[in-house]
Amino acid sequence: MKQFLLTLTFDGSAFHGWQVQPNALTVQEALQDAIERILGVRESVTGCSRTDSGVHADNFYCTVRTEKVISAQKLKMGLNAVLPPEIAVKEVKKVPLEFHPRYDAKAKEYRYLIFNKDYKQPFYVNRALFYPWKLDAKFLNEQAKAYLGTHDFSAFCAAKSDKEDKTRTIYRADVLENGDFIEFHVCGDGFLYNMVRIMVGTLLDIQKGNLEKDSIPAILESRDRKNAGQTALPDGLYLHRVFYDAEEVRLLDER
Amino acid sequence: MKQFLLTLTFDGSAFHGWQVQPNALTVQEALQDAIERILGVRESVTGCSRTDSGVHADNFYCTVRTEKVISAQKLKMGLNAVLPPEIAVKEVKKVPLEFHPRYDAKAKEYRYLIFNKDYKQPFYVNRALFYPWKLDAKFLNEQAKAYLGTHDFSAFCAAKSDKEDKTRTIYRADVLENGDFIEFHVCGDGFLYNMVRIMVGTLLDIQKGNLEKDSIPAILESRDRKNAGQTALPDGLYLHRVFYDAEEVRLLDER
């Protein structure tokens, strides 16, 4: 038995998220179908994270275990030959069986992309939030700093989440201007259900005047979802990377 | 009678080029349909350039003349509300009736985008050339300099072109590396049928060893299409901008 770590990138607009579910096409299922075509057996795949329907990935990590004899490079090329065009395998590495892509994740980084012009960008349909009202990246960047550090994020969690401990630590929260786009980068030790999308929606509601300037600390303190802003559409959300610890990264580099 | 200049951006993969033709959806036809919905009459539209099937535009310029009373801003908003998602109107300006978007073009700039990794980029399906063999941007940039200046480009023109004078002047020919992408930027006073795609295909064939290093001057000299490289796919080609002269640019800024 050996284990491979796959780095994927995918356009999530074609899928109902990562996780296999009945009567809906998911990235996990499409990948398992491709693996079955290449290896001749249906192996299960473990992902680094659930992702919502419509959410994209620059880098999504998952593992697959198999008894079959195949090299990392051949697995990569075979999968890329049969996967649908919305999913690509960027890298395949052999990793120790002990490695787990979700439990061993030390931090995750997401980016949220906003196209901030008064027309819709044809090349970013379903791939960015179309937001026609002028945003002030410098102001939003200042507001976003209130997310940094360790907080109870109950106010930034969809009501249906059943996770008990809602304390998370945010290491990075930056709003950047990039041409006609505004991008929100957030890195933390973990994220609750819809958390990044509510963080973005709250920033947009502050810019719009629906929520008060500098109100994020009080919203966090309240632990009440009703006080935060809207849940921004999934269109602009990309899982950007997952951080594993230094020793694991060294192990991951062994082929 | 007044004339508006529209700046469009479009994803060409959904269209059979710009120009209206029977039994095929074109950008011009989609735009004329949208104009008819907004103005209530079918006005003809004049483009800055023909574009091949599948070719994209960062900035495509066209004019529409009408007797109808409407402001530039209202025309823009109305069109963006009814156009298909693959086409957007970035700007609308009122311009003098004398202005012609094709005859008054002093220069055009195209960019050609190549994704240079061994997997296909899900976000650039039909929007970049997928080229898995490693390209050397510095080497290609040196080779591309042979395109600069005034030459007879007969060797870089599809056989079916019927233009008599095939002399064109190239002002810019740069190959740049941008992350996992290689981009070719070319600006000239005009381009023959398939010319940019053959310029790119020739560079790729030189990199691959199918054509000799430093052979572009001899290929130009031969004026024979057979000596140049392949015609690169339309997927990576974008009309990037059109230059009009200073006085016209000033006029264009009058609303």
mmCIF file of N, CA and C in Angstrom, chain A residues 9-12 56-58 73 76 80 85-90 118-125 127 180 238, chain B residues 9-12 56-58 73 76 80 85-90 118-125 127 180 238:
data_model
loop_
_atom_site.group_PDB
_atom_site.id
_atom_site.type_symbol
_atom_site.label_atom_id
_atom_site.label_comp_id
_atom_site.label_asym_id
_atom_site.label_seq_id
_atom_site.Cartn_x
_atom_site.Cartn_y
_atom_site.Cartn_z
ATOM 1 N N THR A 9 -6.192 21.810 -9.292
ATOM 2 C CA THR A 9 -6.831 23.118 -9.457
ATOM 3 C C THR A 9 -8.137 22.847 -10.180
ATOM 4 N N PHE A 10 -9.205 23.511 -9.748
ATOM 5 C CA PHE A 10 -10.480 23.281 -10.437
ATOM 6 C C PHE A 10 -11.357 24.523 -10.468
ATOM 7 N N ASP A 11 -12.159 24.567 -11.547
ATOM 8 C CA ASP A 11 -13.188 25.590 -11.706
ATOM 9 C C ASP A 11 -14.451 25.027 -11.060
ATOM 10 N N GLY A 12 -14.797 25.532 -9.892
ATOM 11 C CA GLY A 12 -15.876 24.948 -9.111
ATOM 12 C C GLY A 12 -17.269 25.218 -9.651
ATOM 13 N N HIS A 56 -13.977 27.655 -6.105
ATOM 14 C CA HIS A 56 -12.869 27.234 -6.948
ATOM 15 C C HIS A 56 -11.631 26.876 -6.112
ATOM 16 N N ALA A 57 -10.643 26.285 -6.772
ATOM 17 C CA ALA A 57 -9.386 26.008 -6.090
ATOM 18 C C ALA A 57 -8.198 26.322 -6.987
ATOM 19 N N ASP A 58 -7.271 27.132 -6.462
ATOM 20 C CA ASP A 58 -5.960 27.289 -7.098
ATOM 21 C C ASP A 58 -5.107 26.076 -6.750
ATOM 22 N N GLN A 73 4.411 10.328 -11.604
ATOM 23 C CA GLN A 73 4.333 11.042 -12.883
ATOM 24 C C GLN A 73 3.316 10.394 -13.839
ATOM 25 N N LYS A 76 -0.183 11.203 -12.651
ATOM 26 C CA LYS A 76 -0.520 12.590 -13.017
ATOM 27 C C LYS A 76 -0.924 12.699 -14.485
ATOM 28 N N ASN A 80 -4.704 13.554 -15.955
ATOM 29 C CA ASN A 80 -4.936 14.745 -16.773
ATOM 30 C C ASN A 80 -5.485 14.398 -18.155
ATOM 31 N N PRO A 85 -12.284 19.039 -18.359
ATOM 32 C CA PRO A 85 -11.396 20.214 -18.462
ATOM 33 C C PRO A 85 -11.472 21.163 -17.271
ATOM 34 N N GLU A 86 -12.494 21.029 -16.437
ATOM 35 C CA GLU A 86 -12.624 21.924 -15.275
ATOM 36 C C GLU A 86 -11.723 21.519 -14.114
ATOM 37 N N ILE A 87 -11.071 20.362 -14.206
ATOM 38 C CA ILE A 87 -10.186 19.884 -13.137
ATOM 39 C C ILE A 87 -8.838 19.530 -13.744
ATOM 40 N N ALA A 88 -7.751 19.946 -13.091
ATOM 41 C CA ALA A 88 -6.415 19.523 -13.524
ATOM 42 C C ALA A 88 -5.608 19.087 -12.314
ATOM 43 N N VAL A 89 -4.705 18.130 -12.530
ATOM 44 C CA VAL A 89 -3.768 17.696 -11.496
ATOM 45 C C VAL A 89 -2.451 18.423 -11.744
ATOM 46 N N LYS A 90 -2.062 19.293 -10.811
ATOM 47 C CA LYS A 90 -0.840 20.067 -10.974
ATOM 48 C C LYS A 90 0.391 19.279 -10.565
ATOM 49 N N ASP A 118 -18.412 48.715 -13.688
ATOM 50 C CA ASP A 118 -19.858 48.759 -13.897
ATOM 51 C C ASP A 118 -20.323 47.891 -15.072
ATOM 52 N N TYR A 119 -19.478 46.949 -15.508
ATOM 53 C CA TYR A 119 -19.900 45.953 -16.497
ATOM 54 C C TYR A 119 -19.375 44.599 -16.025
ATOM 55 N N LYS A 120 -19.976 43.528 -16.504
ATOM 56 C CA LYS A 120 -19.545 42.186 -16.115
ATOM 57 C C LYS A 120 -18.387 41.731 -16.993
ATOM 58 N N GLN A 121 -17.364 41.169 -16.402
ATOM 59 C CA GLN A 121 -16.168 40.746 -17.121
ATOM 60 C C GLN A 121 -16.446 39.387 -17.786
ATOM 61 N N PRO A 122 -16.444 39.341 -19.142
ATOM 62 C CA PRO A 122 -16.780 38.070 -19.811
ATOM 63 C C PRO A 122 -15.861 36.915 -19.433
ATOM 64 N N PHE A 123 -14.596 37.207 -19.095
ATOM 65 C CA PHE A 123 -13.661 36.121 -18.773
ATOM 66 C C PHE A 123 -13.775 35.673 -17.317
ATOM 67 N N TYR A 124 -14.626 36.307 -16.534
ATOM 68 C CA TYR A 124 -14.773 35.952 -15.117
ATOM 69 C C TYR A 124 -16.220 35.667 -14.730
ATOM 70 N N VAL A 125 -17.015 35.214 -15.692
ATOM 71 C CA VAL A 125 -18.384 34.784 -15.374
ATOM 72 C C VAL A 125 -18.272 33.604 -14.389
ATOM 73 N N ARG A 127 -16.562 33.413 -11.889
ATOM 74 C CA ARG A 127 -15.196 33.287 -11.373
ATOM 75 C C ARG A 127 -14.762 34.496 -10.573
ATOM 76 N N ASP A 180 -8.554 46.191 -12.295
ATOM 77 C CA ASP A 180 -10.005 46.366 -12.110
ATOM 78 C C ASP A 180 -10.558 45.429 -11.033
ATOM 79 N N TYR A 238 -11.730 31.258 -3.877
ATOM 80 C CA TYR A 238 -10.723 30.282 -4.315
ATOM 81 C C TYR A 238 -9.955 29.783 -3.098
ATOM 82 N N THR B 9 -15.303 44.153 -24.719
ATOM 83 C CA THR B 9 -14.414 43.029 -24.442
ATOM 84 C C THR B 9 -15.265 41.782 -24.637
ATOM 85 N N PHE B 10 -14.699 40.770 -25.292
ATOM 86 C CA PHE B 10 -15.491 39.547 -25.479
ATOM 87 C C PHE B 10 -14.639 38.291 -25.444
ATOM 88 N N ASP B 11 -15.298 37.231 -25.002
ATOM 89 C CA ASP B 11 -14.731 35.887 -25.028
ATOM 90 C C ASP B 11 -15.120 35.287 -26.380
ATOM 91 N N GLY B 12 -14.155 35.200 -27.283
ATOM 92 C CA GLY B 12 -14.460 34.812 -28.665
ATOM 93 C C GLY B 12 -14.781 33.342 -28.851
ATOM 94 N N HIS B 56 -10.282 36.376 -29.073
ATOM 95 C CA HIS B 56 -10.859 37.179 -27.999
ATOM 96 C C HIS B 56 -10.494 38.660 -28.147
ATOM 97 N N ALA B 57 -11.131 39.487 -27.334
ATOM 98 C CA ALA B 57 -10.773 40.909 -27.334
ATOM 99 C C ALA B 57 -10.745 41.458 -25.914
ATOM 100 N N ASP B 58 -9.610 42.072 -25.566
ATOM 101 C CA ASP B 58 -9.550 42.887 -24.351
ATOM 102 C C ASP B 58 -10.222 44.232 -24.622
ATOM 103 N N GLN B 73 -24.073 56.928 -21.604
ATOM 104 C CA GLN B 73 -24.137 56.116 -20.385
ATOM 105 C C GLN B 73 -25.358 55.187 -20.400
ATOM 106 N N LYS B 76 -24.755 52.350 -22.818
ATOM 107 C CA LYS B 76 -23.848 51.365 -22.220
ATOM 108 C C LYS B 76 -24.587 50.460 -21.238
ATOM 109 N N ASN B 80 -25.341 46.415 -21.710
ATOM 110 C CA ASN B 80 -24.795 45.436 -20.764
ATOM 111 C C ASN B 80 -25.893 44.619 -20.080
ATOM 112 N N PRO B 85 -23.428 36.953 -21.708
ATOM 113 C CA PRO B 85 -22.329 37.166 -20.748
ATOM 114 C C PRO B 85 -20.935 37.150 -21.377
ATOM 115 N N GLU B 86 -20.826 36.646 -22.602
ATOM 116 C CA GLU B 86 -19.508 36.588 -23.256
ATOM 117 C C GLU B 86 -19.081 37.927 -23.851
ATOM 118 N N ILE B 87 -19.987 38.912 -23.871
ATOM 119 C CA ILE B 87 -19.670 40.234 -24.433
ATOM 120 C C ILE B 87 -20.013 41.302 -23.403
ATOM 121 N N ALA B 88 -19.115 42.262 -23.200
ATOM 122 C CA ALA B 88 -19.432 43.405 -22.338
ATOM 123 C C ALA B 88 -19.020 44.694 -23.036
ATOM 124 N N VAL B 89 -19.761 45.759 -22.738
ATOM 125 C CA VAL B 89 -19.419 47.090 -23.224
ATOM 126 C C VAL B 89 -18.685 47.807 -22.100
ATOM 127 N N LYS B 90 -17.403 48.114 -22.315
ATOM 128 C CA LYS B 90 -16.593 48.757 -21.278
ATOM 129 C C LYS B 90 -16.815 50.261 -21.268
ATOM 130 N N ASP B 118 2.617 21.277 -17.844
ATOM 131 C CA ASP B 118 2.264 19.969 -18.402
ATOM 132 C C ASP B 118 0.853 19.513 -18.020
ATOM 133 N N TYR B 119 0.015 20.454 -17.591
ATOM 134 C CA TYR B 119 -1.404 20.152 -17.387
ATOM 135 C C TYR B 119 -2.197 21.319 -17.978
ATOM 136 N N LYS B 120 -3.475 21.089 -18.286
ATOM 137 C CA LYS B 120 -4.309 22.154 -18.853
ATOM 138 C C LYS B 120 -4.908 22.998 -17.748
ATOM 139 N N GLN B 121 -4.870 24.306 -17.913
ATOM 140 C CA GLN B 121 -5.361 25.216 -16.888
ATOM 141 C C GLN B 121 -6.891 25.312 -16.992
ATOM 142 N N PRO B 122 -7.623 24.847 -15.943
ATOM 143 C CA PRO B 122 -9.095 24.849 -16.040
ATOM 144 C C PRO B 122 -9.702 26.235 -16.275
ATOM 145 N N PHE B 123 -9.024 27.288 -15.808
ATOM 146 C CA PHE B 123 -9.591 28.629 -15.968
ATOM 147 C C PHE B 123 -9.249 29.251 -17.323
ATOM 148 N N TYR B 124 -8.484 28.549 -18.134
ATOM 149 C CA TYR B 124 -8.095 29.085 -19.446
ATOM 150 C C TYR B 124 -8.421 28.136 -20.593
ATOM 151 N N VAL B 125 -9.438 27.288 -20.412
ATOM 152 C CA VAL B 125 -9.907 26.438 -21.501
ATOM 153 C C VAL B 125 -10.378 27.362 -22.643
ATOM 154 N N ARG B 127 -8.923 29.773 -23.793
ATOM 155 C CA ARG B 127 -8.514 31.154 -23.559
ATOM 156 C C ARG B 127 -7.007 31.317 -23.519
ATOM 157 N N ASP B 180 3.101 31.085 -14.837
ATOM 158 C CA ASP B 180 3.069 29.871 -15.649
ATOM 159 C C ASP B 180 2.724 30.171 -17.110
ATOM 160 N N TYR B 238 -5.709 37.563 -28.370
ATOM 161 C CA TYR B 238 -6.561 38.651 -27.880
ATOM 162 C C TYR B 238 -6.214 39.944 -28.619
#
